Amino acid sequence: MEEARARAHQSDKDITTSNTPDSSNPSDACPHGCIDGWIVDGWTGKECVCQQQRRLNARLQHAMIPEEFEQATFDLYRTDTSVQANMLKCMRRYLDRFEDLLKQQQNGFGFLAAFGEARLREMRGEARARAKAQHNNFGLGKTHLQIAAAKELLRRGYTVFCISDVAFMDELSRARAYNDDGAVVSRLLESAIRADVLVWDDIGKAKPSEYRLDMYYQVINERYKAKRPIVFSSNEDSETLTERIGDAAASRLLGMARGNTFAVEGKDFRLTGGIQQ
C-alpha cells in the first residue's frame, strides 16, 4: 500500500505526461506519424491510436493491480472443474451486460463462500476438518477473474481501482494516526469512492473494529448512492460477511449485486499443484 499511495499521488502527473509524446526523444516518436496525438489529413484530423493506448496505460497504472496478477486474463484462467467454468461464465455474462447494468442500482458483482471462513474458525477438531474439506472456498481463482474483469473494463475506458481488503483497511488504520488533518485517509477513500468501478478482493478478511466498520460503510454507501459498481469477492458467506463489515454496509453491498452474487466452493488448486490465485 505504500507503493500504491505513491502511485496514486503521482497519478495526475502520470496521465499528463503519458498523453504527450516527447518530441526531443526519437524513441518516443509515434510510428503512425501523428502530431500531438492527432493524424492530420488536409483539413480533417483524427485521434491517433497511440493516444488511446497512452490513456489505457495511465488507467492501468492508477488501477493498483497487484503485481502477481498483472498477467491475469480470461484466456489464462483455468477451467479444470465445473465450478471454475461456471465462475468464468458468470463473470463474462456480467461484463456483457455491464453498460446496461450501470443505469441500475443493482450493478455490482460478487463471489461469496458457500460456507464462511468465520464459521470454520468457530469449529474444532474433526468437525472443522470435515467442513473445510467439504466447503473449501480458497484457490478457485476468484482474484484472477476479478483482475481480468478489471482489465477488460479499463480497455473500455472506465477508471478502475483495485484493493485488497486487509491491505486497504490496515493502511486506513495507519493513516488515521498521521498528523495531516486526515489528508491521507481522504485520498485513500476518494480513490475507492470515485473510481468508475471498485474491485474489492477478499472483503471481510480484515479484523473488524469500530473504525473499520465505519470505513466499510462510508465507501460502500457513497458508491451505492452514486450507482458506482463494486466487483467483490469474499471468503465469507452472506451471513458471516454481515458480521465482518456491518449490517448496513453488507445490506448495500449485497443489494447492489443482487442477481449477480454467486456462492462458490470447490478444490483448492494451490494445494493440488494448480496455479490459480
Tab-separated table of C-alpha atoms in Angstrom, residues 106-266:
chain	number	residue	atom	x	y	z
A	106	GLN	CA	-28.169	-3.311	-8.859
A	107	ASN	CA	-24.981	-3.144	-10.911
A	108	GLY	CA	-22.386	-4.951	-8.778
A	109	PHE	CA	-20.935	-8.453	-8.875
A	110	GLY	CA	-19.733	-10.777	-6.137
A	111	PHE	CA	-18.230	-14.179	-5.387
A	112	LEU	CA	-19.089	-15.366	-1.869
A	113	ALA	CA	-18.262	-18.509	0.055
A	114	ALA	CA	-20.936	-21.145	0.429
A	115	PHE	CA	-19.666	-21.674	3.990
A	116	GLY	CA	-17.974	-18.662	5.563
A	117	GLU	CA	-14.449	-18.662	6.964
A	118	ALA	CA	-15.780	-17.259	10.243
A	119	ARG	CA	-17.923	-20.390	10.667
A	120	LEU	CA	-14.883	-22.589	10.177
A	121	ARG	CA	-12.921	-20.669	12.814
A	122	GLU	CA	-15.627	-21.411	15.369
A	123	MET	CA	-15.397	-25.160	14.759
A	124	ARG	CA	-12.870	-27.502	16.328
A	125	GLY	CA	-11.132	-30.794	15.612
A	126	GLU	CA	-12.564	-33.345	13.227
A	127	ALA	CA	-15.754	-31.387	12.581
A	128	ARG	CA	-13.726	-28.428	11.336
A	129	ALA	CA	-11.564	-30.622	9.102
A	130	ARG	CA	-14.649	-32.205	7.517
A	131	ALA	CA	-16.325	-28.838	6.960
A	132	LYS	CA	-13.179	-27.343	5.470
A	133	ALA	CA	-12.808	-30.257	3.044
A	134	GLN	CA	-16.457	-30.117	2.070
A	135	HIS	CA	-16.814	-26.343	1.755
A	136	ASN	CA	-13.452	-25.064	0.552
A	137	ASN	CA	-13.590	-21.578	-0.949
A	138	PHE	CA	-9.861	-20.922	-1.425
A	139	GLY	CA	-7.756	-21.307	-4.555
A	140	LEU	CA	-10.647	-21.191	-7.033
A	141	GLY	CA	-9.325	-18.213	-8.976
A	142	LYS	CA	-11.696	-15.512	-7.720
A	143	THR	CA	-8.990	-12.845	-7.709
A	144	HIS	CA	-7.764	-13.877	-11.153
A	145	LEU	CA	-11.257	-13.341	-12.596
A	146	GLN	CA	-11.656	-10.011	-10.796
A	147	ILE	CA	-8.412	-8.657	-12.248
A	148	ALA	CA	-9.218	-9.986	-15.719
A	149	ALA	CA	-12.557	-8.153	-15.478
A	150	ALA	CA	-10.784	-5.004	-14.292
A	151	LYS	CA	-8.521	-5.074	-17.341
A	152	GLU	CA	-11.476	-5.505	-19.661
A	153	LEU	CA	-13.272	-2.531	-18.105
A	154	LEU	CA	-10.096	-0.455	-18.324
A	155	ARG	CA	-9.906	-1.246	-22.033
A	156	ARG	CA	-13.478	0.020	-22.381
A	157	GLY	CA	-12.394	3.360	-20.935
A	158	TYR	CA	-13.598	3.085	-17.329
A	159	THR	CA	-11.460	4.031	-14.335
A	160	VAL	CA	-10.933	1.050	-12.027
A	161	PHE	CA	-9.435	0.916	-8.540
A	162	CYS	CA	-8.361	-2.458	-7.101
A	163	ILE	CA	-7.957	-3.023	-3.370
A	164	SER	CA	-7.140	-5.983	-1.158
A	165	ASP	CA	-9.251	-5.834	1.989
A	166	VAL	CA	-6.544	-6.393	4.616
A	167	ALA	CA	-4.007	-4.061	2.978
A	168	PHE	CA	-6.561	-1.305	2.415
A	169	MET	CA	-8.002	-1.445	5.922
A	170	ASP	CA	-4.533	-1.610	7.511
A	171	GLU	CA	-3.469	1.432	5.501
A	172	LEU	CA	-6.557	3.386	6.540
A	173	SER	CA	-5.903	2.473	10.175
A	174	ARG	CA	-2.273	3.647	9.962
A	175	ALA	CA	-3.211	6.810	8.102
A	176	ARG	CA	-5.664	7.679	10.854
A	177	ALA	CA	-2.705	8.350	13.154
A	178	TYR	CA	-0.877	10.672	10.726
A	179	ASN	CA	-0.630	14.308	11.761
A	180	ASP	CA	-2.014	15.564	8.458
A	181	ASP	CA	-5.610	16.540	9.277
A	182	GLY	CA	-6.832	13.336	7.633
A	183	ALA	CA	-5.317	14.110	4.212
A	184	VAL	CA	-4.047	10.574	3.516
A	185	VAL	CA	-7.273	8.958	4.719
A	186	SER	CA	-9.239	11.305	2.463
A	187	ARG	CA	-7.098	10.454	-0.566
A	188	LEU	CA	-7.462	6.720	0.007
A	189	LEU	CA	-11.219	6.989	0.463
A	190	GLU	CA	-11.549	9.283	-2.530
A	191	SER	CA	-9.771	6.778	-4.780
A	192	ALA	CA	-12.071	3.966	-3.607
A	193	ILE	CA	-15.241	6.051	-3.841
A	194	ARG	CA	-14.725	7.984	-7.086
A	195	ALA	CA	-13.443	5.303	-9.460
A	196	ASP	CA	-15.993	4.139	-12.025
A	197	VAL	CA	-15.521	0.574	-10.785
A	198	LEU	CA	-14.113	-0.641	-7.456
A	199	VAL	CA	-12.631	-4.151	-7.391
A	200	TRP	CA	-12.585	-5.257	-3.749
A	201	ASP	CA	-10.741	-8.521	-3.166
A	202	ASP	CA	-11.392	-10.687	-0.089
A	203	ILE	CA	-13.726	-8.190	1.577
A	204	GLY	CA	-14.374	-9.073	5.207
A	205	LYS	CA	-10.905	-10.548	5.719
A	206	ALA	CA	-9.584	-7.690	7.887
A	207	LYS	CA	-10.160	-7.914	11.630
A	208	PRO	CA	-13.254	-5.836	12.433
A	209	SER	CA	-13.103	-2.693	14.570
A	210	GLU	CA	-15.457	0.227	15.039
A	211	TYR	CA	-13.278	2.413	12.833
A	212	ARG	CA	-13.115	-0.177	10.063
A	213	LEU	CA	-16.863	-0.736	10.165
A	214	ASP	CA	-17.240	2.999	9.626
A	215	MET	CA	-14.853	2.850	6.657
A	216	TYR	CA	-16.707	-0.084	5.085
A	217	TYR	CA	-19.968	1.787	5.377
A	218	GLN	CA	-18.571	5.066	4.079
A	219	VAL	CA	-17.067	3.578	0.911
A	220	ILE	CA	-19.964	1.241	0.138
A	221	ASN	CA	-22.682	3.750	0.951
A	222	GLU	CA	-21.136	6.507	-1.190
A	223	ARG	CA	-20.783	4.145	-4.126
A	224	TYR	CA	-24.321	2.860	-3.552
A	225	LYS	CA	-25.744	6.390	-3.689
A	226	ALA	CA	-23.777	7.229	-6.838
A	227	LYS	CA	-24.605	3.898	-8.543
A	228	ARG	CA	-20.915	3.071	-8.937
A	229	PRO	CA	-20.475	-0.725	-9.075
A	230	ILE	CA	-18.333	-2.855	-6.784
A	231	VAL	CA	-16.899	-6.131	-8.075
A	232	PHE	CA	-16.007	-8.091	-4.949
A	233	SER	CA	-15.001	-11.463	-3.610
A	234	SER	CA	-15.116	-12.814	-0.082
A	235	ASN	CA	-14.283	-15.974	1.798
A	236	GLU	CA	-17.345	-15.296	3.956
A	237	ASP	CA	-20.923	-16.234	3.206
A	238	SER	CA	-23.700	-13.638	3.225
A	239	GLU	CA	-24.350	-14.022	6.970
A	240	THR	CA	-20.759	-14.049	8.181
A	241	LEU	CA	-19.854	-11.202	5.815
A	242	THR	CA	-22.516	-9.122	7.553
A	243	GLU	CA	-20.805	-9.827	10.863
A	244	ARG	CA	-17.434	-8.773	9.439
A	245	ILE	CA	-18.367	-5.498	7.715
A	246	GLY	CA	-21.569	-4.481	9.488
A	247	ASP	CA	-25.278	-4.798	8.755
A	248	ALA	CA	-25.721	-1.532	6.842
A	249	ALA	CA	-22.644	-1.957	4.647
A	250	ALA	CA	-23.458	-5.595	3.853
A	251	SER	CA	-27.071	-4.747	3.025
A	252	ARG	CA	-25.973	-2.171	0.458
A	253	LEU	CA	-23.138	-4.267	-0.957
A	254	LEU	CA	-25.270	-7.389	-1.437
A	255	GLY	CA	-28.204	-5.313	-2.642
A	256	MET	CA	-26.025	-3.732	-5.335
A	257	ALA	CA	-25.000	-7.192	-6.529
A	258	ARG	CA	-28.424	-8.810	-6.315
A	259	GLY	CA	-28.779	-11.235	-9.205
A	260	ASN	CA	-25.015	-11.265	-9.717
A	261	THR	CA	-23.842	-12.784	-6.416
A	262	PHE	CA	-22.605	-16.360	-6.521
A	263	ALA	CA	-21.712	-18.734	-3.685
A	264	VAL	CA	-18.781	-20.906	-4.745
A	265	GLU	CA	-16.806	-23.808	-3.316
A	266	GLY	CA	-14.530	-26.493	-4.711
